[in-house]
Amino acid sequence: MAAPRLGTPGLRVLGSKWHPGRFFTPGSEPFCSSAATSKSLNAQRLAEKLRAQKKEQKTKKIPVPTNPVQRRVQELVRFTQQLQRVHPNVLAKELSRGILHQDKDLVVINKPYGLPVHGGPGVQLCISDVLPTLAKMLRGHKAEPLHLCHRLDKETTGVMVLAWEKDMAHQVQELFRTRQVEKKYWAITVRVPVPSAGVVDIPIVEKEVQGQQQHHKMTLSPSYREDHGKMVKVRANRSAHVAVTQYQVLSSTPSSALVELQPVTGIKHQLRVHLSFGLDCPILGDHKYSDWNRLAPQKLSAGTLKKLGLHQTKTRYIPLHLHACQLILPALGSRTQELLLACKLPHFFANSLRRLGLEMPNQDQGRGSEARHVEAQ
């Protein structure tokens, strides 16, 4: 019987017997081995190349503009836009590094600037999206997601309370709703409130602003108005909400002030509205409530612009200087004592204080303490 012939030209089977399926000679083994080695080397080179590129990106320095105004804008952007376009895992990791307090019931974080608490139209990343990841980082992969206990505005920084269990979150929410939580905010204002301490007790209502840019804003709905030199009571707006804010000037210059705010109520944008429309001292960086009729970058005096190192055309880069610096939670659950939660100022806030020549009291000591200069971090 003739030996079978293979269809591959130049390939011969040695020996008198042919074994089905045996198409390669021993000489083919080095070929397979070298191919595998080649693939391994290529993968290794690619991995090394990617590591080198990543290292280069980390060490590569962003060119520093020679123009001082451009340098200042770059500084503001760096301080305020670090976490707005990152991967959710990166944000969760950053939040875990800045935890202010953690126990078996609560986790208290330092909310960064520019991140909304909830999702919505146009929102790519928010705090609530990363709560499942944050919980796993703190308690392992089987951990249930954390729950929000209250909210802060997108542009507000500072103390924010989360709960491990939904029932505990509801209990903390009830404390906020019944005004049993003592809250303190710090704000830098344009101009100085007069008097230097007091209470703003003016209802707030949401209205539509007519004009080229139709939009809605919260505004004051006072119970009295002046008529020929006399105060006349007006009919209450049914849509208005009772809003009460206690304030005190901690430090001031002729054109700006550091103000401590204690909201008694919790109405949307209450602090911003009371300061801007009630005391005629808008918060630095409040581009929405600095002018009732339009949405535009905040207008600042020449002296303030000079101190901040900016031109009027660049004021849109100034962030809102409103910081939730302290919360005091009453005894709750297994905790028999009240819990004081404090948070340091963000970098951009401390830098603005230094530039404007404002001082602040020690956060640990609270009101009535001696003032000290702020060192920007």
Short mmCIF file of C-alpha atoms in Angstrom, two decimals:
data_model
loop_
_atom_site.label_atom_id
_atom_site.label_comp_id
_atom_site.label_asym_id
_atom_site.label_seq_id
_atom_site.Cartn_x
_atom_site.Cartn_y
_atom_site.Cartn_z
CA MET A 1 0.00 0.00 0.00
CA ALA A 2 1.42 3.32 -1.05
CA ALA A 3 2.08 5.89 1.58
CA PRO A 4 -0.53 8.64 1.60
CA ARG A 5 0.47 11.97 0.17
CA LEU A 6 -0.14 15.23 1.95
CA GLY A 7 -1.45 18.28 0.17
CA THR A 8 1.18 20.59 1.60
CA PRO A 9 4.05 20.93 -0.89
CA GLY A 10 7.49 19.96 0.35
CA LEU A 11 6.20 18.24 3.54
CA ARG A 12 7.18 14.58 3.90
CA VAL A 13 6.31 12.07 6.60
CA LEU A 14 9.36 10.11 7.67
CA GLY A 15 9.21 6.39 8.37
CA SER A 16 7.34 3.46 6.89
CA LYS A 17 4.12 4.07 8.79
CA TRP A 18 1.85 7.08 8.62
CA HIS A 19 -0.07 8.17 11.72
CA PRO A 20 -3.34 10.02 11.10
CA GLY A 21 -3.27 13.63 12.31
CA ARG A 22 0.51 13.80 12.40
CA PHE A 23 1.11 16.67 10.02
CA PHE A 24 4.21 18.30 11.58
CA THR A 25 7.71 16.99 11.91
CA PRO A 26 9.77 17.52 15.09
CA GLY A 27 11.33 20.48 13.31
CA SER A 28 8.04 22.38 13.71
CA GLU A 29 8.27 22.59 17.53
CA PRO A 30 10.94 25.33 17.60
CA PHE A 31 8.71 27.37 15.25
CA CYS A 32 5.74 27.26 17.73
CA SER A 33 8.00 28.07 20.64
CA SER A 34 9.54 31.07 18.90
CA ALA A 35 6.09 32.41 17.93
CA ALA A 36 4.90 32.25 21.54
CA THR A 37 8.09 33.92 22.73
CA SER A 38 7.66 36.64 20.11
CA LYS A 39 4.10 37.35 21.28
CA SER A 40 5.25 37.47 24.90
CA LEU A 41 8.00 39.95 24.04
CA ASN A 42 5.62 42.12 22.06
CA ALA A 43 3.16 42.23 24.97
CA GLN A 44 5.97 43.04 27.39
CA ARG A 45 7.24 45.86 25.16
CA LEU A 46 3.72 47.27 24.86
CA ALA A 47 3.23 47.19 28.62
CA GLU A 48 6.57 48.92 29.17
CA LYS A 49 5.67 51.54 26.57
CA LEU A 50 2.33 52.26 28.24
CA ARG A 51 3.99 52.52 31.67
CA ALA A 52 6.55 54.93 30.26
CA GLN A 53 3.83 57.09 28.69
CA LYS A 54 1.86 57.15 31.95
CA LYS A 55 4.98 58.10 33.89
CA GLU A 56 5.76 60.83 31.38
CA GLN A 57 2.25 62.26 31.70
CA LYS A 58 2.59 62.37 35.49
CA THR A 59 5.97 64.06 35.42
CA LYS A 60 5.13 66.38 32.53
CA LYS A 61 4.61 69.86 33.88
CA ILE A 62 1.87 72.09 32.54
CA PRO A 63 3.55 75.19 31.10
CA VAL A 64 3.16 78.16 33.43
CA PRO A 65 1.75 81.22 31.63
CA THR A 66 3.90 84.33 31.77
CA ASN A 67 0.83 86.55 32.12
CA PRO A 68 -0.05 86.86 35.85
CA VAL A 69 -3.80 86.95 35.15
CA GLN A 70 -3.56 83.74 33.11
CA ARG A 71 -1.55 82.16 35.93
CA ARG A 72 -4.30 83.10 38.38
CA VAL A 73 -7.00 81.65 36.10
CA GLN A 74 -4.99 78.43 35.76
CA GLU A 75 -4.72 78.25 39.54
CA LEU A 76 -8.49 78.66 40.01
CA VAL A 77 -9.26 76.03 37.38
CA ARG A 78 -6.81 73.60 39.00
CA PHE A 79 -8.32 74.04 42.45
CA THR A 80 -11.97 73.81 41.38
CA GLN A 81 -12.12 71.31 38.51
CA GLN A 82 -10.00 68.43 39.76
CA LEU A 83 -12.80 65.89 40.29
CA GLN A 84 -15.51 66.84 37.82
CA ARG A 85 -14.39 64.70 34.87
CA VAL A 86 -12.76 61.71 36.50
CA HIS A 87 -13.73 58.05 36.62
CA PRO A 88 -16.28 57.29 39.39
CA ASN A 89 -13.75 55.02 41.11
CA VAL A 90 -11.27 57.91 41.27
CA LEU A 91 -13.89 60.15 42.87
CA ALA A 92 -14.84 57.44 45.38
CA LYS A 93 -11.17 57.00 46.29
CA GLU A 94 -10.75 60.74 46.79
CA LEU A 95 -13.84 60.90 49.01
CA SER A 96 -12.53 58.01 51.10
CA ARG A 97 -9.26 59.87 51.68
CA GLY A 98 -11.14 62.92 52.96
CA ILE A 99 -13.45 61.19 55.44
CA LEU A 100 -14.05 63.41 58.48
CA HIS A 101 -15.77 60.82 60.69
CA GLN A 102 -16.79 57.17 60.49
CA ASP A 103 -18.61 54.85 62.90
CA LYS A 104 -21.01 51.91 62.66
CA ASP A 105 -23.91 54.24 61.74
CA LEU A 106 -22.47 57.20 59.85
CA VAL A 107 -19.81 58.27 57.38
CA VAL A 108 -19.06 62.00 57.10
CA ILE A 109 -17.28 63.23 53.97
CA ASN A 110 -15.77 66.50 52.82
CA LYS A 111 -17.82 67.40 49.74
CA PRO A 112 -15.63 68.83 46.95
CA TYR A 113 -16.49 71.91 44.92
CA GLY A 114 -18.51 71.64 41.71
CA LEU A 115 -20.00 68.17 42.22
CA PRO A 116 -23.79 67.83 42.42
CA VAL A 117 -25.26 65.53 45.05
CA HIS A 118 -27.92 64.10 42.73
CA GLY A 119 -27.98 63.37 39.02
CA GLY A 120 -30.00 65.29 36.44
CA PRO A 121 -29.93 66.68 32.90
CA GLY A 122 -26.36 67.27 31.81
CA VAL A 123 -24.87 65.76 35.00
CA GLN A 124 -22.08 63.31 34.16
CA LEU A 125 -20.94 62.55 37.70
CA CYS A 126 -22.53 63.10 41.11
CA ILE A 127 -22.03 62.06 44.72
CA SER A 128 -24.94 59.59 44.78
CA ASP A 129 -23.47 57.69 41.81
CA VAL A 130 -20.32 56.71 43.70
CA LEU A 131 -21.90 55.76 47.05
CA PRO A 132 -21.94 51.99 46.20
CA THR A 133 -18.24 52.11 45.27
CA LEU A 134 -17.35 54.16 48.35
CA ALA A 135 -19.15 51.65 50.60
CA LYS A 136 -17.19 48.75 49.08
CA MET A 137 -13.91 50.60 49.58
CA LEU A 138 -14.75 51.05 53.27
CA ARG A 139 -16.38 47.70 54.12
CA GLY A 140 -15.52 45.27 51.35
CA HIS A 141 -17.23 44.04 48.19
CA LYS A 142 -20.34 42.78 49.98
CA ALA A 143 -21.14 46.18 51.52
CA GLU A 144 -24.51 47.77 50.81
CA PRO A 145 -24.51 51.30 49.30
CA LEU A 146 -24.36 54.29 51.63
CA HIS A 147 -27.40 56.59 51.91
CA LEU A 148 -27.62 60.38 51.69
CA CYS A 149 -28.86 62.16 54.82
CA HIS A 150 -29.09 65.71 53.41
CA ARG A 151 -27.86 67.70 50.44
CA LEU A 152 -25.54 70.56 49.60
CA ASP A 153 -25.62 72.73 46.50
CA LYS A 154 -23.29 71.80 43.66
CA GLU A 155 -20.98 74.76 44.34
CA THR A 156 -20.99 74.41 48.15
CA THR A 157 -18.14 72.57 49.87
CA GLY A 158 -17.80 71.01 53.29
CA VAL A 159 -19.40 68.64 55.79
CA MET A 160 -21.81 66.07 54.36
CA VAL A 161 -23.40 63.20 56.31
CA LEU A 162 -24.02 59.68 54.93
CA ALA A 163 -25.56 56.68 56.68
CA TRP A 164 -24.96 52.93 56.35
CA GLU A 165 -28.59 51.96 56.85
CA LYS A 166 -31.69 53.48 55.26
CA ASP A 167 -33.43 53.65 58.64
CA MET A 168 -30.56 55.66 60.12
CA ALA A 169 -30.60 57.98 57.10
CA HIS A 170 -34.29 58.66 57.71
CA GLN A 171 -33.59 59.46 61.37
CA VAL A 172 -30.88 61.96 60.45
CA GLN A 173 -33.12 63.49 57.76
CA GLU A 174 -35.80 63.99 60.41
CA LEU A 175 -33.28 65.81 62.60
CA PHE A 176 -32.55 68.19 59.73
CA ARG A 177 -36.26 68.63 58.96
CA THR A 178 -37.14 69.46 62.57
CA ARG A 179 -34.17 71.88 62.83
CA GLN A 180 -32.33 69.93 65.51
CA VAL A 181 -29.00 70.01 63.62
CA GLU A 182 -26.84 73.08 64.25
CA LYS A 183 -25.21 74.18 60.99
CA LYS A 184 -22.46 76.73 60.43
CA TYR A 185 -21.26 78.05 57.10
CA TRP A 186 -18.49 80.45 56.19
CA ALA A 187 -18.78 82.77 53.22
CA ILE A 188 -16.66 85.52 51.70
CA THR A 189 -18.90 88.42 50.75
CA VAL A 190 -18.51 91.33 48.36
CA ARG A 191 -18.98 94.38 50.61
CA VAL A 192 -19.53 94.21 54.38
CA PRO A 193 -22.90 93.43 56.02
CA VAL A 194 -24.39 96.21 58.15
CA PRO A 195 -24.96 95.68 61.02
CA SER A 196 -22.07 93.31 61.62
CA ALA A 197 -24.31 90.74 63.31
CA GLY A 198 -28.00 90.01 63.22
CA VAL A 199 -30.84 87.86 61.94
CA VAL A 200 -32.39 87.96 58.46
CA ASP A 201 -36.02 86.87 58.77
CA ILE A 202 -37.52 87.35 55.30
CA PRO A 203 -39.57 84.71 53.43
CA ILE A 204 -38.23 83.40 50.11
CA VAL A 205 -40.12 82.53 46.94
CA GLU A 206 -39.11 81.31 43.48
CA LYS A 207 -39.92 83.63 40.58
CA GLU A 208 -39.31 83.80 36.85
CA VAL A 209 -36.94 86.51 35.68
CA GLN A 210 -38.14 88.17 32.48
CA GLY A 211 -35.76 89.48 29.85
CA GLN A 212 -33.40 88.19 27.17
CA GLN A 213 -32.46 85.22 29.36
CA GLN A 214 -35.65 83.93 30.94
CA HIS A 215 -34.82 81.90 34.02
CA HIS A 216 -35.98 81.20 37.57
CA LYS A 217 -34.41 82.48 40.78
CA MET A 218 -35.21 82.43 44.45
CA THR A 219 -35.93 85.90 45.79
CA LEU A 220 -37.25 87.72 48.84
CA SER A 221 -40.97 87.93 49.61
CA PRO A 222 -41.07 90.44 52.51
CA SER A 223 -44.13 90.83 54.71
CA TYR A 224 -43.80 94.63 54.75
CA ARG A 225 -43.05 97.37 52.24
CA GLU A 226 -42.38 101.10 52.54
CA ASP A 227 -45.18 103.42 51.44
CA HIS A 228 -44.56 107.19 51.76
CA GLY A 229 -42.19 106.67 54.66
CA LYS A 230 -44.44 104.22 56.48
CA MET A 231 -44.12 100.44 56.75
CA VAL A 232 -47.19 98.73 55.37
CA LYS A 233 -47.96 95.03 55.77
CA VAL A 234 -48.51 93.24 52.46
CA ARG A 235 -50.49 90.14 51.65
CA ALA A 236 -48.37 87.02 52.10
CA ASN A 237 -47.40 85.09 49.00
CA ARG A 238 -48.82 81.58 49.29
CA SER A 239 -45.76 80.13 47.55
CA ALA A 240 -43.28 81.84 49.88
CA HIS A 241 -41.30 79.86 52.46
CA VAL A 242 -40.31 81.05 55.93
CA ALA A 243 -36.54 81.64 55.88
CA VAL A 244 -34.39 82.69 58.85
CA THR A 245 -30.61 83.17 58.85
CA GLN A 246 -28.38 84.25 61.73
CA TYR A 247 -25.08 85.87 60.69
CA GLN A 248 -21.97 87.44 62.15
CA VAL A 249 -19.01 89.16 60.49
CA LEU A 250 -15.80 87.44 61.57
CA SER A 251 -13.35 89.63 59.65
CA SER A 252 -13.65 92.51 57.20
CA THR A 253 -11.87 95.00 54.97
CA PRO A 254 -13.52 98.05 53.36
CA SER A 255 -14.60 95.93 50.36
CA SER A 256 -15.09 92.35 51.61
CA ALA A 257 -15.87 90.24 54.65
CA LEU A 258 -15.71 86.74 56.07
CA VAL A 259 -19.17 85.96 57.45
CA GLU A 260 -20.36 83.09 59.63
CA LEU A 261 -23.89 81.95 58.79
CA GLN A 262 -26.27 79.80 60.82
CA PRO A 263 -29.40 78.92 58.84
CA VAL A 264 -32.36 78.25 61.12
CA THR A 265 -34.42 77.05 58.16
CA GLY A 266 -33.29 75.15 55.09
CA ILE A 267 -34.82 76.78 51.99
CA LYS A 268 -33.22 76.41 48.56
CA HIS A 269 -30.39 78.95 48.09
CA GLN A 270 -31.42 80.64 51.36
CA LEU A 271 -27.97 81.88 52.38
CA ARG A 272 -27.17 83.23 48.94
CA VAL A 273 -30.50 85.08 48.66
CA HIS A 274 -30.40 86.55 52.18
CA LEU A 275 -26.86 87.82 51.72
CA SER A 276 -27.33 89.22 48.21
CA PHE A 277 -30.88 90.62 48.30
CA GLY A 278 -31.33 91.00 52.05
CA LEU A 279 -27.96 92.49 53.07
CA ASP A 280 -26.74 93.66 49.63
CA CYS A 281 -23.56 91.61 50.11
CA PRO A 282 -23.46 88.78 47.54
CA ILE A 283 -21.12 85.87 48.09
CA LEU A 284 -17.86 86.05 46.16
CA GLY A 285 -18.27 83.91 43.04
CA ASP A 286 -22.10 83.90 43.14
CA HIS A 287 -22.73 84.62 39.49
CA LYS A 288 -26.44 83.80 39.78
CA TYR A 289 -27.56 86.03 42.64
CA SER A 290 -25.24 89.02 42.26
CA ASP A 291 -27.70 90.57 39.79
CA TRP A 292 -31.44 89.92 39.74
CA ASN A 293 -32.06 90.79 36.10
CA ARG A 294 -29.40 88.70 34.37
CA LEU A 295 -27.17 85.65 34.48
CA ALA A 296 -23.64 86.94 34.03
CA PRO A 297 -20.21 86.85 35.69
CA GLN A 298 -20.13 88.78 38.95
CA LYS A 299 -18.99 92.40 38.71
CA LEU A 300 -16.25 93.33 41.16
CA SER A 301 -14.57 96.60 42.10
CA ALA A 302 -11.15 97.45 40.70
CA GLY A 303 -9.59 97.09 44.16
CA THR A 304 -11.02 93.60 44.70
CA LEU A 305 -9.96 92.50 41.22
CA LYS A 306 -6.43 93.72 41.88
CA LYS A 307 -6.22 91.77 45.13
CA LEU A 308 -7.54 88.61 43.46
CA GLY A 309 -5.12 89.04 40.53
CA LEU A 310 -7.88 89.01 37.91
CA HIS A 311 -9.51 91.16 35.24
CA GLN A 312 -13.27 91.61 35.06
CA THR A 313 -13.33 89.45 31.91
CA LYS A 314 -12.02 86.51 33.96
CA THR A 315 -14.34 86.70 36.97
CA ARG A 316 -16.40 83.80 35.58
CA TYR A 317 -13.63 81.52 36.87
CA ILE A 318 -14.17 82.59 40.48
CA PRO A 319 -15.91 79.76 42.39
CA LEU A 320 -18.66 80.26 44.95
CA HIS A 321 -17.03 80.91 48.32
CA LEU A 322 -19.56 79.14 50.55
CA HIS A 323 -18.31 76.39 52.86
CA ALA A 324 -20.24 74.16 55.29
CA CYS A 325 -17.63 74.28 58.01
CA GLN A 326 -19.46 72.64 60.93
CA LEU A 327 -22.41 70.44 61.90
CA ILE A 328 -23.52 69.40 65.36
CA LEU A 329 -25.69 66.27 65.42
CA PRO A 330 -27.64 65.50 68.61
CA ALA A 331 -27.41 62.10 70.31
CA LEU A 332 -28.84 59.42 68.04
CA GLY A 333 -29.10 55.62 68.16
CA SER A 334 -26.36 54.07 70.26
CA ARG A 335 -24.54 57.42 70.53
CA THR A 336 -25.37 59.15 73.82
CA GLN A 337 -23.54 62.43 73.14
CA GLU A 338 -23.81 65.05 70.44
CA LEU A 339 -21.39 64.78 67.55
CA LEU A 340 -19.44 67.84 66.38
CA LEU A 341 -18.23 67.59 62.78
CA ALA A 342 -15.83 70.20 61.41
CA CYS A 343 -14.19 70.58 58.02
CA LYS A 344 -11.19 72.64 56.90
CA LEU A 345 -11.48 75.23 54.17
CA PRO A 346 -10.76 74.22 50.57
CA HIS A 347 -7.58 75.55 48.98
CA PHE A 348 -9.23 78.19 46.80
CA PHE A 349 -11.17 79.62 49.78
CA ALA A 350 -8.05 79.92 51.95
CA ASN A 351 -6.13 81.51 49.08
CA SER A 352 -8.87 84.12 48.56
CA LEU A 353 -8.84 84.98 52.27
CA ARG A 354 -5.11 85.55 52.12
CA ARG A 355 -5.32 87.65 48.94
CA LEU A 356 -8.15 89.81 50.29
CA GLY A 357 -6.39 90.39 53.61
CA LEU A 358 -9.12 88.73 55.66
CA GLU A 359 -8.55 86.90 58.92
CA MET A 360 -10.56 84.12 60.48
CA PRO A 361 -10.98 82.62 63.94
CA ASN A 362 -9.75 79.15 64.74
CA GLN A 363 -12.42 76.72 63.56
CA ASP A 364 -11.96 74.58 66.66
CA GLN A 365 -12.69 77.45 68.98
CA GLY A 366 -15.73 78.92 67.20
CA ARG A 367 -17.18 82.35 67.87
CA GLY A 368 -15.49 84.89 70.04
CA SER A 369 -12.01 83.46 69.53
CA GLU A 370 -8.96 85.46 68.66
CA ALA A 371 -8.36 85.97 64.96
CA ARG A 372 -5.37 84.57 63.15
CA HIS A 373 -4.05 84.85 59.60
CA VAL A 374 -4.96 82.07 57.20
CA GLU A 375 -2.15 80.11 55.63
CA ALA A 376 -3.19 78.89 52.21
CA GLN A 377 -2.46 75.20 51.74
#
